[in-house]
Each structure stands twice: as structure tokens, then as C-alpha cells.
Amino acid sequence: MTTDQPRSEAPLSAGRRLRHLFWTSRPLSWINTAYPFGAAWLLAGGDLGPTFWAGCFFFLVPYNLAMYGINDVFDYESDLRNPRKGGVEGDVLDRRVHRTVILAAVVACLPFVVWLAVAGHPAVLPVLALSLFAVVAYSARGLRFKEIPFLDSLTSSTHFSSPAWVALAALGVWPTAAGWFGLGAFFLWGAASQAFGAVQDVGPDREAGIASIATVLGARATVWVALIGYAAAGLLALGTGPVLGWAALGALPYLVSVARFARITDDTSAQAHRGWVSFLWLNYAVGFGVTMLLLVHAGLLPPG
């Protein structure tokens, strides 16, 4: 399959460009970055004012357009060889829309970044800068942290953890001891999830010459890294307090789901896609449970 678009091809219609922008932003995963911002903001005592809503919307749509759009532009060659691309798990971007995606990501993010920087505590500036750097560095040519084993998992986890950091920094609030346990558990969850997600792409990534934690360690070892990460996240979650500590049980579904692939090989690594599909929906189920715990913790729901 050729990867070059003929020069004579007509420009894409506005409708097709919009569809590419929508699917490249991974709408199924929007909540995964907006939720940490909103939860951290409210737990830290923030109000429901304009900055709360601006931050939630920024991490809901523009941030995901930037994070996944940049990834889909620079992973084009690999995505062409990846059978799971072309839907909710990532778009295969027509070359003619690459520049549009990058420009749209910048334009969509800029006003919200300015708002958070101006309306938030000064501490938000370095934290927001770190979050956006991780978004770019993971995929962009010349940095490509996703091709540096272990750093790929840590950077990806920063994508999902940093919205909570931004919320706390914008409020000028330092985490409590329980908060550090919660943030640590969430970071380990993110790193474990990225590692497991890389297993299914061992074949396409090697074919495209892309390194990852899974292509270097191998599929089976990477699954075990993910299992250890989820277990460690569950243990850390126990330190979040008598109510939120029950969130540690949220690690169990991930452990059970990923353990099914403990004996996977590089040759059968594509089978891990079944586990990844489960992961996408587990996030909603576990997220619902954590939300109930947060409501009890806040006194908005009675315990038991």
C-alpha cells in the first residue's frame, strides 16, 4: 500500500476534515482527561466558576485533539499497518489533513491555556507547560518519547495525570498526604495502562521501525510490567483515606482483565487487543465507582 498521496488529488471537503478532527480526538476517551481536572479541582475546594468550566472543557476536547492528533500525524506510517486504527481507537489521517489537525489543535488549545495561565495561581504556569510539553514530546519528530522504552509509559501517564496537577496548581493548593497517595496511584495506573496498550501494537510498530516498551521488553514481559503497575496503584490507593481508600478495589478488574494475557508471546501479541477493548469500557465502570466514593467523601451521598 502506497503511503504517498498523489499531487493531483482534490482537496478534502470541510465535512471530511471535520470528521477527521472528531475521530482523531478519540471521543471515547475525552472523559479520561477532563475528569481528573474536575475531580482534583473540587476535592481541593475549588468553586464552580468560569475557570472550573474552562479547565474541564479544555481537558475534555482541545487537549485530546492536540494529544491524539499529533500522535496520529506522526504515527501515520505505523497506523497504515495497524488493523485497529480507523475508528474509536484512532484515525488513519489522510495526509492532506495533517496540517489542518496541527493547526486546529493549536487554535483550540490556545484560548484555554491563556485563560488558565491568567486566571490561575502563578504555580499553574510550569505545571501547564509540563503537561503540554508531554503532549508534544510523546509523538513529535525530534523528541518521540514514545520510542524511548519506559519513558514512553511515564510520558503517557503524564498525559492523564497532569490535568489533576494543573487543577491543584491553578488553585495554588499543595496536595495533602492522602492526595499524594491518590496522585501516585493514578500515575501508576496510567503507566501500566500505556504499557499494556503497547502490547497489541508490537507487530505494526516493529514493521514501521517504531520502538516502545513492548517492542523492547517483549509482549509477555510488558504484560507483567502492567500487572505490577496496577497492583502497585491499588496498594497506593489504600493510603487515600477510609472512604477513598476503597478505590483500591478498582485495580482488581484491570488485574483480572490483563492477567488473561500473562502468557502471550510476540507472535500472538495482537490478541491483547481484546484486553484493550475491555480496558476502554472498564474505565467507565471503575470511574463510576470512584465517582460514588468521591460523593460519599464530600458528604453528598450517605455511606453504605
Tab-separated table of C-alpha atoms in Angstrom:
chain	number	residue	atom	x	y	z
A	1	MET	CA	0.000	0.000	0.000
A	2	THR	CA	1.497	3.324	-1.022
A	3	THR	CA	1.749	5.973	1.646
A	4	ASP	CA	2.065	8.997	-0.616
A	5	GLN	CA	-0.977	10.968	-1.707
A	6	PRO	CA	-0.931	11.827	-5.433
A	7	ARG	CA	-0.357	15.526	-6.071
A	8	SER	CA	-3.424	15.586	-8.327
A	9	GLU	CA	-5.868	14.612	-5.568
A	10	ALA	CA	-8.540	17.207	-4.897
A	11	PRO	CA	-8.566	18.988	-1.518
A	12	LEU	CA	-10.667	17.383	1.182
A	13	SER	CA	-14.108	18.828	1.819
A	14	ALA	CA	-14.802	20.714	5.047
A	15	GLY	CA	-17.057	17.875	6.169
A	16	ARG	CA	-14.334	15.254	5.804
A	17	ARG	CA	-11.831	17.464	7.574
A	18	LEU	CA	-14.233	17.865	10.495
A	19	ARG	CA	-14.788	14.108	10.643
A	20	HIS	CA	-11.022	13.559	10.782
A	21	LEU	CA	-10.729	16.115	13.596
A	22	PHE	CA	-13.518	14.420	15.542
A	23	TRP	CA	-12.193	10.875	15.269
A	24	THR	CA	-8.556	11.774	15.799
A	25	SER	CA	-9.503	13.347	19.155
A	26	ARG	CA	-10.702	9.926	20.448
A	27	PRO	CA	-14.148	10.980	21.756
A	28	LEU	CA	-14.460	7.735	23.698
A	29	SER	CA	-11.522	8.864	25.840
A	30	TRP	CA	-12.376	12.547	26.328
A	31	ILE	CA	-13.573	11.973	29.881
A	32	ASN	CA	-10.254	10.382	30.887
A	33	THR	CA	-8.541	13.781	30.986
A	34	ALA	CA	-11.421	16.107	31.902
A	35	TYR	CA	-12.411	14.003	34.912
A	36	PRO	CA	-9.045	14.276	36.754
A	37	PHE	CA	-9.086	18.057	36.396
A	38	GLY	CA	-12.649	18.405	37.645
A	39	ALA	CA	-12.250	15.921	40.497
A	40	ALA	CA	-8.982	17.438	41.744
A	41	TRP	CA	-10.399	20.956	41.488
A	42	LEU	CA	-13.481	20.142	43.568
A	43	LEU	CA	-11.634	17.981	46.098
A	44	ALA	CA	-9.208	20.870	46.653
A	45	GLY	CA	-12.073	23.245	47.443
A	46	GLY	CA	-12.439	24.986	44.100
A	47	ASP	CA	-15.784	26.507	43.117
A	48	LEU	CA	-17.912	26.000	40.029
A	49	GLY	CA	-16.804	29.271	38.492
A	50	PRO	CA	-15.575	30.029	34.967
A	51	THR	CA	-12.080	28.596	35.499
A	52	PHE	CA	-13.512	25.237	36.551
A	53	TRP	CA	-15.605	25.014	33.389
A	54	ALA	CA	-12.822	26.362	31.173
A	55	GLY	CA	-10.405	23.755	32.553
A	56	CYS	CA	-12.896	20.922	32.226
A	57	PHE	CA	-13.702	21.781	28.612
A	58	PHE	CA	-10.050	22.293	27.733
A	59	PHE	CA	-9.113	18.851	29.011
A	60	LEU	CA	-12.274	17.337	27.511
A	61	VAL	CA	-11.828	18.290	23.834
A	62	PRO	CA	-8.942	20.609	22.796
A	63	TYR	CA	-6.350	18.780	24.897
A	64	ASN	CA	-7.357	15.433	23.406
A	65	LEU	CA	-7.349	16.852	19.895
A	66	ALA	CA	-3.768	18.006	20.483
A	67	MET	CA	-2.591	14.835	22.203
A	68	TYR	CA	-4.103	12.300	19.828
A	69	GLY	CA	-3.997	14.474	16.723
A	70	ILE	CA	-0.247	14.984	16.996
A	71	ASN	CA	0.116	11.259	17.609
A	72	ASP	CA	-1.908	10.328	14.530
A	73	VAL	CA	0.043	12.745	12.326
A	74	PHE	CA	3.460	11.423	13.315
A	75	ASP	CA	2.355	7.774	13.562
A	76	TYR	CA	0.843	7.776	10.081
A	77	GLU	CA	3.165	5.099	8.685
A	78	SER	CA	2.517	2.756	11.615
A	79	ASP	CA	-1.237	3.413	11.614
A	80	LEU	CA	-1.470	2.354	7.966
A	81	ARG	CA	-0.294	-1.112	9.053
A	82	ASN	CA	-2.427	-1.255	12.196
A	83	PRO	CA	-5.779	-3.027	11.740
A	84	ARG	CA	-7.319	-1.445	14.837
A	85	LYS	CA	-6.935	2.080	13.506
A	86	GLY	CA	-9.689	3.846	11.635
A	87	GLY	CA	-12.395	4.188	14.323
A	88	VAL	CA	-12.805	4.866	18.034
A	89	GLU	CA	-9.229	3.719	18.716
A	90	GLY	CA	-7.642	6.246	16.400
A	91	ASP	CA	-7.983	7.689	12.955
A	92	VAL	CA	-5.784	6.985	9.966
A	93	LEU	CA	-5.365	10.582	8.920
A	94	ASP	CA	-5.326	11.419	5.247
A	95	ARG	CA	-2.033	13.184	4.547
A	96	ARG	CA	-3.997	16.163	3.234
A	97	VAL	CA	-5.426	16.818	6.700
A	98	HIS	CA	-2.184	16.606	8.714
A	99	ARG	CA	-1.535	20.345	8.657
A	100	THR	CA	-5.184	21.028	9.482
A	101	VAL	CA	-5.028	18.797	12.553
A	102	ILE	CA	-1.923	20.513	13.946
A	103	LEU	CA	-3.330	23.977	13.276
A	104	ALA	CA	-6.731	23.098	14.767
A	105	ALA	CA	-5.066	21.709	17.901
A	106	VAL	CA	-3.107	24.931	18.434
A	107	VAL	CA	-6.105	27.184	17.784
A	108	ALA	CA	-8.417	25.108	20.005
A	109	CYS	CA	-5.981	24.949	22.924
A	110	LEU	CA	-4.630	28.495	22.923
A	111	PRO	CA	-7.548	30.443	24.484
A	112	PHE	CA	-7.950	27.917	27.305
A	113	VAL	CA	-4.224	27.847	28.027
A	114	VAL	CA	-4.229	31.650	28.217
A	115	TRP	CA	-7.290	31.594	30.489
A	116	LEU	CA	-5.735	29.110	32.922
A	117	ALA	CA	-2.443	30.995	32.907
A	118	VAL	CA	-4.094	34.362	33.621
A	119	ALA	CA	-6.893	33.272	35.952
A	120	GLY	CA	-4.953	30.652	37.888
A	121	HIS	CA	-2.295	30.845	40.569
A	122	PRO	CA	1.214	31.525	39.169
A	123	ALA	CA	2.153	27.934	40.039
A	124	VAL	CA	-0.018	26.764	37.146
A	125	LEU	CA	2.444	28.053	34.536
A	126	PRO	CA	5.220	25.446	34.943
A	127	VAL	CA	2.722	22.628	35.516
A	128	LEU	CA	0.688	23.523	32.445
A	129	ALA	CA	3.904	23.866	30.443
A	130	LEU	CA	4.993	20.392	31.563
A	131	SER	CA	1.615	18.933	30.612
A	132	LEU	CA	1.700	20.447	27.120
A	133	PHE	CA	5.349	19.519	26.625
A	134	ALA	CA	4.475	15.884	27.377
A	135	VAL	CA	1.673	16.055	24.795
A	136	VAL	CA	4.076	17.197	22.089
A	137	ALA	CA	7.155	15.239	23.164
A	138	TYR	CA	5.397	11.893	23.125
A	139	SER	CA	4.875	11.876	19.359
A	140	ALA	CA	6.557	14.786	17.584
A	141	ARG	CA	9.537	14.140	15.346
A	142	GLY	CA	12.806	15.028	17.045
A	143	LEU	CA	11.509	14.110	20.503
A	144	ARG	CA	9.435	10.917	20.113
A	145	PHE	CA	9.378	9.960	23.811
A	146	LYS	CA	7.007	7.161	22.804
A	147	GLU	CA	10.005	5.432	21.228
A	148	ILE	CA	12.078	5.507	24.422
A	149	PRO	CA	11.141	2.448	26.500
A	150	PHE	CA	9.828	3.239	29.986
A	151	LEU	CA	9.884	6.962	29.217
A	152	ASP	CA	7.018	6.221	26.836
A	153	SER	CA	4.881	4.881	29.698
A	154	LEU	CA	5.860	7.704	32.056
A	155	THR	CA	5.092	10.368	29.451
A	156	SER	CA	1.770	8.810	28.547
A	157	SER	CA	0.792	8.665	32.206
A	158	THR	CA	1.665	12.353	32.485
A	159	HIS	CA	-0.946	12.997	29.790
A	160	PHE	CA	-3.680	11.600	32.025
A	161	SER	CA	-2.330	12.610	35.427
A	162	SER	CA	-1.299	16.178	34.677
A	163	PRO	CA	-4.849	17.584	34.390
A	164	ALA	CA	-5.185	16.926	38.128
A	165	TRP	CA	-1.820	18.618	38.734
A	166	VAL	CA	-2.959	21.612	36.686
A	167	ALA	CA	-6.145	21.912	38.758
A	168	LEU	CA	-4.242	21.938	42.039
A	169	ALA	CA	-1.625	24.354	40.693
A	170	ALA	CA	-4.289	26.708	39.311
A	171	LEU	CA	-5.817	26.838	42.799
A	172	GLY	CA	-2.419	27.227	44.442
A	173	VAL	CA	-3.093	24.157	46.597
A	174	TRP	CA	-0.446	21.665	47.733
A	175	PRO	CA	-1.658	18.031	47.951
A	176	THR	CA	-2.330	16.509	51.352
A	177	ALA	CA	-0.650	13.226	52.310
A	178	ALA	CA	-3.764	11.362	51.153
A	179	GLY	CA	-3.688	13.413	47.961
A	180	TRP	CA	-0.139	12.324	47.196
A	181	PHE	CA	-1.204	8.696	47.580
A	182	GLY	CA	-4.092	9.299	45.191
A	183	LEU	CA	-1.948	11.101	42.631
A	184	GLY	CA	0.699	8.387	42.846
A	185	ALA	CA	-1.870	5.631	42.381
A	186	PHE	CA	-3.342	7.392	39.356
A	187	PHE	CA	0.100	7.890	37.822
A	188	LEU	CA	0.962	4.202	38.200
A	189	TRP	CA	-2.411	3.274	36.700
A	190	GLY	CA	-1.620	5.447	33.675
A	191	ALA	CA	1.856	3.993	33.203
A	192	ALA	CA	0.548	0.422	33.489
A	193	SER	CA	-2.229	1.179	31.009
A	194	GLN	CA	0.151	2.592	28.406
A	195	ALA	CA	2.439	-0.409	28.762
A	196	PHE	CA	-0.401	-2.859	28.259
A	197	GLY	CA	-1.770	-0.827	25.352
A	198	ALA	CA	1.608	-1.078	23.614
A	199	VAL	CA	1.471	-4.895	23.625
A	200	GLN	CA	-1.206	-5.105	20.929
A	201	ASP	CA	0.907	-2.947	18.596
A	202	VAL	CA	4.149	-4.943	18.768
A	203	GLY	CA	3.717	-6.217	15.190
A	204	PRO	CA	2.763	-2.937	13.457
A	205	ASP	CA	5.319	-0.953	15.462
A	206	ARG	CA	8.186	-3.301	14.584
A	207	GLU	CA	7.144	-3.298	10.945
A	208	ALA	CA	7.210	0.503	10.951
A	209	GLY	CA	10.505	0.628	12.868
A	210	ILE	CA	8.924	2.176	15.968
A	211	ALA	CA	10.341	1.258	19.367
A	212	SER	CA	8.228	1.005	22.520
A	213	ILE	CA	8.356	-0.591	25.928
A	214	ALA	CA	6.619	-3.625	24.378
A	215	THR	CA	8.883	-3.965	21.323
A	216	VAL	CA	11.970	-3.841	23.564
A	217	LEU	CA	10.834	-5.946	26.527
A	218	GLY	CA	8.605	-8.233	24.501
A	219	ALA	CA	4.880	-8.777	24.814
A	220	ARG	CA	4.877	-11.142	27.798
A	221	ALA	CA	7.301	-9.137	29.945
A	222	THR	CA	5.345	-5.961	29.219
A	223	VAL	CA	2.101	-7.574	30.343
A	224	TRP	CA	3.801	-8.419	33.635
A	225	VAL	CA	5.030	-4.822	33.950
A	226	ALA	CA	1.415	-3.699	33.551
A	227	LEU	CA	0.205	-6.180	36.170
A	228	ILE	CA	2.801	-4.962	38.656
A	229	GLY	CA	1.844	-1.359	37.915
A	230	TYR	CA	-1.853	-1.978	38.515
A	231	ALA	CA	-1.135	-3.868	41.739
A	232	ALA	CA	1.111	-1.056	42.989
A	233	ALA	CA	-1.553	1.508	42.095
A	234	GLY	CA	-4.104	-0.411	44.141
A	235	LEU	CA	-1.783	-0.544	47.136
A	236	LEU	CA	-1.081	3.190	46.964
A	237	ALA	CA	-4.811	3.927	46.734
A	238	LEU	CA	-5.232	2.386	50.187
A	239	GLY	CA	-3.477	5.447	51.588
A	240	THR	CA	-6.128	7.898	50.390
A	241	GLY	CA	-8.299	7.547	53.485
A	242	PRO	CA	-11.129	5.494	54.995
A	243	VAL	CA	-13.588	6.355	52.201
A	244	LEU	CA	-11.490	6.944	49.092
A	245	GLY	CA	-9.270	4.013	50.072
A	246	TRP	CA	-11.985	1.730	48.739
A	247	ALA	CA	-10.886	2.919	45.303
A	248	ALA	CA	-8.081	0.381	45.669
A	249	LEU	CA	-10.643	-2.238	44.661
A	250	GLY	CA	-10.742	-0.545	41.277
A	251	ALA	CA	-7.388	-2.141	40.481
A	252	LEU	CA	-8.892	-5.630	40.601
A	253	PRO	CA	-10.859	-5.514	37.309
A	254	TYR	CA	-7.751	-4.327	35.474
A	255	LEU	CA	-5.634	-7.051	37.056
A	256	VAL	CA	-8.160	-9.731	36.111
A	257	SER	CA	-8.507	-8.420	32.559
A	258	VAL	CA	-4.757	-8.103	31.897
A	259	ALA	CA	-3.891	-11.409	33.637
A	260	ARG	CA	-5.653	-13.215	30.781
A	261	PHE	CA	-2.638	-12.332	28.621
A	262	ALA	CA	0.122	-13.264	31.073
A	263	ARG	CA	1.385	-15.986	28.718
A	264	ILE	CA	1.124	-14.004	25.495
A	265	THR	CA	4.028	-14.030	23.025
A	266	ASP	CA	5.260	-11.556	20.458
A	267	ASP	CA	3.681	-13.689	17.737
A	268	THR	CA	0.279	-13.615	19.447
A	269	SER	CA	0.550	-10.045	20.767
A	270	ALA	CA	-2.347	-8.832	18.613
A	271	GLN	CA	-4.653	-10.867	20.875
A	272	ALA	CA	-4.077	-8.251	23.578
A	273	HIS	CA	-6.448	-6.047	21.604
A	274	ARG	CA	-9.316	-7.892	23.304
A	275	GLY	CA	-7.940	-6.738	26.621
A	276	TRP	CA	-7.600	-3.186	25.345
A	277	VAL	CA	-11.252	-3.111	24.283
A	278	SER	CA	-12.155	-4.290	27.789
A	279	PHE	CA	-9.904	-1.574	29.219
A	280	LEU	CA	-11.769	1.180	27.372
A	281	TRP	CA	-15.059	0.143	28.964
A	282	LEU	CA	-13.571	-0.717	32.355
A	283	ASN	CA	-12.582	2.927	32.639
A	284	TYR	CA	-16.237	3.920	32.642
A	285	ALA	CA	-17.271	1.268	35.159
A	286	VAL	CA	-14.400	1.924	37.564
A	287	GLY	CA	-14.772	5.663	37.055
A	288	PHE	CA	-18.418	5.415	38.111
A	289	GLY	CA	-17.400	3.602	41.288
A	290	VAL	CA	-14.729	6.186	42.097
A	291	THR	CA	-17.272	8.960	41.500
A	292	MET	CA	-19.610	7.405	44.060
A	293	LEU	CA	-16.756	7.293	46.563
A	294	LEU	CA	-15.951	10.941	45.872
A	295	LEU	CA	-19.584	11.880	46.510
A	296	VAL	CA	-19.583	9.983	49.804
A	297	HIS	CA	-16.275	11.589	50.727
A	298	ALA	CA	-17.750	15.010	50.018
A	299	GLY	CA	-20.849	14.224	52.094
A	300	LEU	CA	-23.176	14.383	49.082
A	301	LEU	CA	-24.122	10.706	49.396
A	302	PRO	CA	-24.706	8.744	52.604
A	303	PRO	CA	-22.200	5.938	53.253
A	304	GLY	CA	-23.399	2.363	52.853
